[in-house]
Coordinates of C-alpha atoms in Angstrom, one line a residue:
M683 CA -0.3 -4.3 33.2
S684 CA 0.2 -0.7 32.0
K685 CA 2.0 -0.4 28.6
E686 CA 3.8 2.5 27.5
N687 CA 2.1 5.2 25.3
V688 CA 2.8 4.7 21.6
T689 CA 2.8 7.8 19.3
V690 CA 1.6 7.8 15.9
T691 CA 2.6 10.7 13.8
V692 CA 1.3 11.8 10.3
Y693 CA 3.0 14.2 8.2
G694 CA 1.1 15.9 5.6
A695 CA -0.6 19.0 3.9
D696 CA -3.7 20.2 2.7
Q697 CA -2.5 19.8 -1.1
R698 CA -2.0 16.3 -2.3
C699 CA 1.4 14.9 -3.1
A700 CA 2.0 15.0 -6.9
S701 CA 2.4 11.0 -7.0
C702 CA -0.6 10.7 -4.8
V703 CA -3.3 12.1 -7.1
N704 CA -5.9 9.1 -6.6
A705 CA -4.9 8.5 -3.0
P706 CA -6.8 10.0 -0.1
G707 CA -5.5 13.3 1.4
S708 CA -3.3 13.8 4.3
K709 CA -6.1 14.6 6.7
E710 CA -8.4 11.9 5.5
T711 CA -5.6 9.4 6.0
Y712 CA -4.9 10.6 9.5
E713 CA -8.6 10.3 10.4
W714 CA -8.8 6.9 8.7
L715 CA -5.7 5.7 10.8
Q716 CA -7.3 6.9 13.9
A717 CA -10.5 4.9 13.3
A718 CA -9.0 1.7 12.1
I719 CA -6.2 1.5 14.8
G720 CA -8.9 2.5 17.6
R721 CA -11.1 -0.4 16.3
K722 CA -8.3 -3.0 16.5
Y723 CA -6.3 -1.8 19.4
G724 CA -8.4 0.9 21.2
N725 CA -6.9 4.3 21.9
E726 CA -6.1 4.3 25.5
E727 CA -2.3 3.6 24.7
I728 CA -1.9 5.6 21.6
T729 CA -1.1 9.2 21.0
Y730 CA -1.8 10.8 17.5
R731 CA -0.1 13.7 16.1
Y732 CA -0.7 15.5 12.7
I733 CA 2.1 17.7 11.5
D734 CA 1.2 20.0 8.5
I735 CA 4.6 19.9 6.5
F736 CA 4.0 23.7 5.3
N737 CA 2.9 25.1 8.7
T738 CA 5.5 24.0 11.1
E739 CA 9.2 24.1 12.0
E740 CA 11.3 22.0 9.7
D741 CA 12.8 18.7 10.8
E742 CA 14.4 15.7 9.1
Y743 CA 11.3 14.2 7.7
I744 CA 9.9 17.5 6.3
E745 CA 13.3 18.1 4.8
K746 CA 13.3 14.7 3.2
I747 CA 9.7 15.1 2.0
M748 CA 10.6 18.6 0.4
E749 CA 13.7 17.0 -1.3
D750 CA 11.3 14.3 -2.7
E751 CA 13.1 11.5 -0.7
L752 CA 9.8 10.6 1.0
F753 CA 6.2 11.0 0.0
Y754 CA 3.4 12.3 2.1
P755 CA 1.3 11.6 4.1
L756 CA 4.2 10.0 5.9
V757 CA 3.2 7.9 8.8
L758 CA 5.6 7.2 11.8
V759 CA 5.1 4.9 14.7
E760 CA 7.5 5.8 17.6
G761 CA 9.7 7.7 15.1
E762 CA 9.9 4.8 12.6
I763 CA 8.4 5.1 9.0
A764 CA 5.4 2.9 8.9
G765 CA 4.1 4.0 5.6
E766 CA 4.1 6.8 3.0
G767 CA 2.2 8.2 0.1
D768 CA -0.6 5.7 0.4
P769 CA 0.2 3.7 3.8
R770 CA -1.0 0.2 4.4
L771 CA -2.7 -0.7 7.5
K772 CA -0.8 -4.0 7.7
S773 CA 2.6 -2.3 7.9
V774 CA 1.2 0.3 10.5
Y775 CA -0.2 -2.6 12.5
Q776 CA 3.2 -4.2 12.5
H777 CA 4.9 -1.4 13.9
L778 CA 2.3 -0.9 16.7
E779 CA 2.6 -4.6 17.7
K780 CA 6.5 -4.2 17.7
H781 CA 5.9 -1.7 20.4
G782 CA 3.7 -3.8 22.5
L783 CA 0.2 -3.3 21.4
T784 CA -2.0 -6.2 21.0
A785 CA -5.4 -6.5 19.2
Q786 CA -8.4 -6.2 21.4
E787 CA -10.7 -9.2 21.7
G788 CA -14.3 -9.0 20.6

């Protein structure tokens, strides 16, 4: 059975968020999520996107980040916020499973 592709989007920037001084940077978080998700679910059904909040067209999430309503890195799974600032894998996994992904055996 072929599942629908799930998109994981990370909004971030090269500079660290002021409240996230001791947390990993946005790019590190993006790469860490790809590795962790790939180990648990594989990567066949997942598309990853990284959006630099200072070098792209503004959207509703970038606007909220700029207004300090949300922290970056901001992680979305299918457009739903799965984590922000220092995202937790458990929350990201719950969002992925909500969209039909199941952990690989082995």
